[in-house]
PDB file of C-alpha atoms in Angstrom:
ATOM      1  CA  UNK A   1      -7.595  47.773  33.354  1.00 77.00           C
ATOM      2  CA  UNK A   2      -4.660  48.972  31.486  1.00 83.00           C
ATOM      3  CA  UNK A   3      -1.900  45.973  30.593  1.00 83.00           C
ATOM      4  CA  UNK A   4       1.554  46.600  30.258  1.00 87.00           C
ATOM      5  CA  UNK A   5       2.765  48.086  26.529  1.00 87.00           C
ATOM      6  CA  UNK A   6       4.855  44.419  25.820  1.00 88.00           C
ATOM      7  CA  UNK A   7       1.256  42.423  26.027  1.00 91.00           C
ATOM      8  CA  UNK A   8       0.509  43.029  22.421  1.00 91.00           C
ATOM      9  CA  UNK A   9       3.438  42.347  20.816  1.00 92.00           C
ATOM     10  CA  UNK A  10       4.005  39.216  22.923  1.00 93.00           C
ATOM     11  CA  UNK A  11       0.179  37.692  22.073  1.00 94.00           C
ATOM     12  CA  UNK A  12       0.773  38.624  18.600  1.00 95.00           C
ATOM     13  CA  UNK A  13       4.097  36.832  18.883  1.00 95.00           C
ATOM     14  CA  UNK A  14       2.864  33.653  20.423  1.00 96.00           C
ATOM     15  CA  UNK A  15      -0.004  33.337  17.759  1.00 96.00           C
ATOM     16  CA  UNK A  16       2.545  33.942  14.959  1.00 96.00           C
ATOM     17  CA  UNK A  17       5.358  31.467  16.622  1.00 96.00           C
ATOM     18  CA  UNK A  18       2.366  29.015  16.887  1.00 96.00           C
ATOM     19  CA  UNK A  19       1.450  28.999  13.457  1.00 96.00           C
ATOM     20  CA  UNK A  20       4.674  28.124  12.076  1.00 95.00           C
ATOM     21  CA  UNK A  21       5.390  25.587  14.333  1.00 95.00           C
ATOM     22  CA  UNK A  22       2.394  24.157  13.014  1.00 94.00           C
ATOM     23  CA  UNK A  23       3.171  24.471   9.447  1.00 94.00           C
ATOM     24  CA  UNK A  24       6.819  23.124   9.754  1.00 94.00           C
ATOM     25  CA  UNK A  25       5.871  19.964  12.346  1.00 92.00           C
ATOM     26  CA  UNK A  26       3.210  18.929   9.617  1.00 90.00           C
ATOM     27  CA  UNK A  27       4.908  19.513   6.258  1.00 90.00           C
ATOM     28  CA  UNK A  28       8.480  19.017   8.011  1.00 90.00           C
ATOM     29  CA  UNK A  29       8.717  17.473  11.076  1.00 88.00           C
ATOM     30  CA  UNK A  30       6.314  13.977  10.266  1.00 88.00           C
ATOM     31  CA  UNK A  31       2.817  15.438  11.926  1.00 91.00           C
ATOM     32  CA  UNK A  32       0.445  13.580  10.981  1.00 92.00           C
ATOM     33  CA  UNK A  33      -3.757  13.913  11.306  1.00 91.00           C
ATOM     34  CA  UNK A  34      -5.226  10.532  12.577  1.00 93.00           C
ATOM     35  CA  UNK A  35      -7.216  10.634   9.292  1.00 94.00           C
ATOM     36  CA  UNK A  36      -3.353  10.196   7.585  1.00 92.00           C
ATOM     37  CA  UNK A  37      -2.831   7.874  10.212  1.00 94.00           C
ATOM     38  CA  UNK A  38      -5.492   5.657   9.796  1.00 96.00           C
ATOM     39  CA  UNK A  39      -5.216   5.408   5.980  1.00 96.00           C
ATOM     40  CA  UNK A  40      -1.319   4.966   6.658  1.00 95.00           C
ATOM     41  CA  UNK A  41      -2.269   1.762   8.778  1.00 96.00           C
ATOM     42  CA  UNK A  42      -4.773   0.653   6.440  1.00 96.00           C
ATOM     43  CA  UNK A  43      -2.506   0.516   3.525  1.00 95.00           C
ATOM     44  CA  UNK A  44       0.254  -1.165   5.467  1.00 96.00           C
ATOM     45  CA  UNK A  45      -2.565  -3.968   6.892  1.00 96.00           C
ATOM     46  CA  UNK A  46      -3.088  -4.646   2.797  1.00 93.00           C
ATOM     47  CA  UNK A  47       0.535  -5.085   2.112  1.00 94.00           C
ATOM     48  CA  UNK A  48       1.361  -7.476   4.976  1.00 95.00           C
ATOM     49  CA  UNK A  49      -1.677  -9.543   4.597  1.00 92.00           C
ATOM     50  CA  UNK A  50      -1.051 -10.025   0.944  1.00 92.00           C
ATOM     51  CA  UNK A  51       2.476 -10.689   1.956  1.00 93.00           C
ATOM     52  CA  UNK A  52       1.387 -13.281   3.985  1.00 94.00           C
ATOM     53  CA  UNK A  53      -1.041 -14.661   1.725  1.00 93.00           C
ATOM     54  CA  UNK A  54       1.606 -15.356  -1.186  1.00 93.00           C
ATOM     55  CA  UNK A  55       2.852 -18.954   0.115  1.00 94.00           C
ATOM     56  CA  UNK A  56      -1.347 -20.111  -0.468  1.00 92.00           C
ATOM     57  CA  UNK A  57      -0.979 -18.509  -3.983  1.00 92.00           C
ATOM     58  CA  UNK A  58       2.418 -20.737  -4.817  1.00 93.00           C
ATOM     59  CA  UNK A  59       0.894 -23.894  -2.741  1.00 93.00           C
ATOM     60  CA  UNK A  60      -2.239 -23.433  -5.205  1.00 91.00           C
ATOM     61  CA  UNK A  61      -0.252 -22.912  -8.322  1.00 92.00           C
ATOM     62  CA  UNK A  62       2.077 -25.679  -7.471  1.00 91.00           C
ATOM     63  CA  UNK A  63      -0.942 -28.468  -6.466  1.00 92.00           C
ATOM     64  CA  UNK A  64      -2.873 -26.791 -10.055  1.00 91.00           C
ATOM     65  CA  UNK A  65      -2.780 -30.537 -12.653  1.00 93.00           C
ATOM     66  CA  UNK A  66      -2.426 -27.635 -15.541  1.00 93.00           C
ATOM     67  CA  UNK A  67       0.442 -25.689 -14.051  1.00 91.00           C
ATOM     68  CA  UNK A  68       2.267 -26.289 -16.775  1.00 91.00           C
ATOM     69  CA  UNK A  69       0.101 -24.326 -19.367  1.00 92.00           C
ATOM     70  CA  UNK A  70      -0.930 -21.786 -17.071  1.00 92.00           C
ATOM     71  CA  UNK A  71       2.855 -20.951 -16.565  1.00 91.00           C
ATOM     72  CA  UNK A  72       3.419 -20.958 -20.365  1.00 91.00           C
ATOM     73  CA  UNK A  73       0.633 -18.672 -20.573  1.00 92.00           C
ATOM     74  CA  UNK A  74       1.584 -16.374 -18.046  1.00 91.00           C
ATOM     75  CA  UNK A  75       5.314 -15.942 -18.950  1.00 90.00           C
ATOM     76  CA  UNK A  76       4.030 -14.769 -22.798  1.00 90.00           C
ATOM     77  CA  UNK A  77       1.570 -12.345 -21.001  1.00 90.00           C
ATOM     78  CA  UNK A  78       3.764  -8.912 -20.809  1.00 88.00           C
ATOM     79  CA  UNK A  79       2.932  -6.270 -18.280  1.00 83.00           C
ATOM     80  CA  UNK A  80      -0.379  -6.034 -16.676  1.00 83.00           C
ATOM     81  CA  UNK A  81      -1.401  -8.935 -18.929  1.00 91.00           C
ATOM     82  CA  UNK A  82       0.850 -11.291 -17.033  1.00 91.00           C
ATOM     83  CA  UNK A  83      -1.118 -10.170 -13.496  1.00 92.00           C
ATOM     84  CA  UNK A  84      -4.278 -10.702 -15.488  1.00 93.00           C
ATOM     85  CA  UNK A  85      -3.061 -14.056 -16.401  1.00 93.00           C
ATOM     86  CA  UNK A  86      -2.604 -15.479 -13.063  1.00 92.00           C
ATOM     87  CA  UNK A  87      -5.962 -14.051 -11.843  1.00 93.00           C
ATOM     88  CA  UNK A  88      -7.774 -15.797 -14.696  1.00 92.00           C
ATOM     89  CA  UNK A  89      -5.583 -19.146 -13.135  1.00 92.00           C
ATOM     90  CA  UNK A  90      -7.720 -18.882 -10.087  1.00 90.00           C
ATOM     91  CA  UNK A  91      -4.193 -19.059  -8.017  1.00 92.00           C
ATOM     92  CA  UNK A  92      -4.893 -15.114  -6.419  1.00 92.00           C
ATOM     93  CA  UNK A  93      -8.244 -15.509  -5.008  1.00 90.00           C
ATOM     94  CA  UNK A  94      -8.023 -15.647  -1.300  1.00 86.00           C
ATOM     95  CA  UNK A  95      -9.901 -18.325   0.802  1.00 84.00           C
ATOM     96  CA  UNK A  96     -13.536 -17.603   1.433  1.00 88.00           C
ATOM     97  CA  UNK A  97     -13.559 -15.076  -1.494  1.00 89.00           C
ATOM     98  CA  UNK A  98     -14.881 -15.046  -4.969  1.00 91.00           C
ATOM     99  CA  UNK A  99     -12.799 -13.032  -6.834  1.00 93.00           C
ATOM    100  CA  UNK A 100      -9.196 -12.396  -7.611  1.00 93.00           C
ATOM    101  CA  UNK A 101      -7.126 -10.304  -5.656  1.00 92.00           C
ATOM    102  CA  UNK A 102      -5.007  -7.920  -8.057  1.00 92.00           C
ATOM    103  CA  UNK A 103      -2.164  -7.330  -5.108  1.00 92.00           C
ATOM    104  CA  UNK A 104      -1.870 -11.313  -4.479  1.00 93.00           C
ATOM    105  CA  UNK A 105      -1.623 -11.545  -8.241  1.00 93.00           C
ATOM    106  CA  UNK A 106       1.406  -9.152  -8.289  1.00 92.00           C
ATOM    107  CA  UNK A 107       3.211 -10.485  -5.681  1.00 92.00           C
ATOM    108  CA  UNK A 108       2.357 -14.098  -6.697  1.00 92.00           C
ATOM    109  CA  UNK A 109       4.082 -13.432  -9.896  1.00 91.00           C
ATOM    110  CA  UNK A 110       7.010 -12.002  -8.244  1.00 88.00           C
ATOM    111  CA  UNK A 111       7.332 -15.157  -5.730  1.00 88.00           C
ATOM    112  CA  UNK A 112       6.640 -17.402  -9.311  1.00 87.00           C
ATOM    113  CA  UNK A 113      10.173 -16.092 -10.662  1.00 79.00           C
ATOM    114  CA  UNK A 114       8.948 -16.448 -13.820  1.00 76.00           C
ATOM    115  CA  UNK A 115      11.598 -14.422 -15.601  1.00 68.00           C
ATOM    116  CA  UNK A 116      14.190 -16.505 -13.512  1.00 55.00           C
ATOM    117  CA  UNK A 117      13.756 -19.417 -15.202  1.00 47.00           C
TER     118      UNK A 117
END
């Protein structure tokens, strides 16, 4: 079976054209694997429920007898300290959990306004 003398160039020309589609759609053009895609979603799951769970943080802080002190102590606390701080206050661990949740503590600080005032 002979094929005609354009059949090579054109396979070799499809497998080449296919390849840098490839490379351009994932580095380029927003590809994704669903293994990106899944760790994308997880990420953004963390973000929104820590999001949401900022109001319990400020409704604990603000019902805490020693808020007073426990803000003091906070706003002296520079840097990581100060997300230390309000972990340590007991005002970033979600319901039904035992320990402090670092991201709650960050954005609880930020919904605290602490340098604000």
């Amino acid at each position: 079976m002979t094929f005609p003398e354009w059949t090579k160039p054109g396979i070799y020309g499809a497998m080449i054209g296919a390849v840098a589609v490839s490379i351009i759609g994932f580095s380029w053009g927003g590809w994704m694997t669903s293994g990106g895609a899944n760790k994308m979603a997880k990420m953004m799951a963390v973000k929104e429920v820590t999001q949401a769970m900022v109001p319990v943080c400020l409704q604990m802080s603000a019902a805490d007898p020693q808020r007073v002190s426990k803000l003091a102590t906070i706003q002296e606390a520079k840097g990581y300290n100060r997300r230390n701080a309000v972990m340590e206050t007991g005002w970033a661990t979600l319901p039904g959990s035992e320990a402090p949740n670092r991201d709650l503590a960050e954005a609880c600080i930020d919904g605290l306004e602490l340098d604000a005032s």
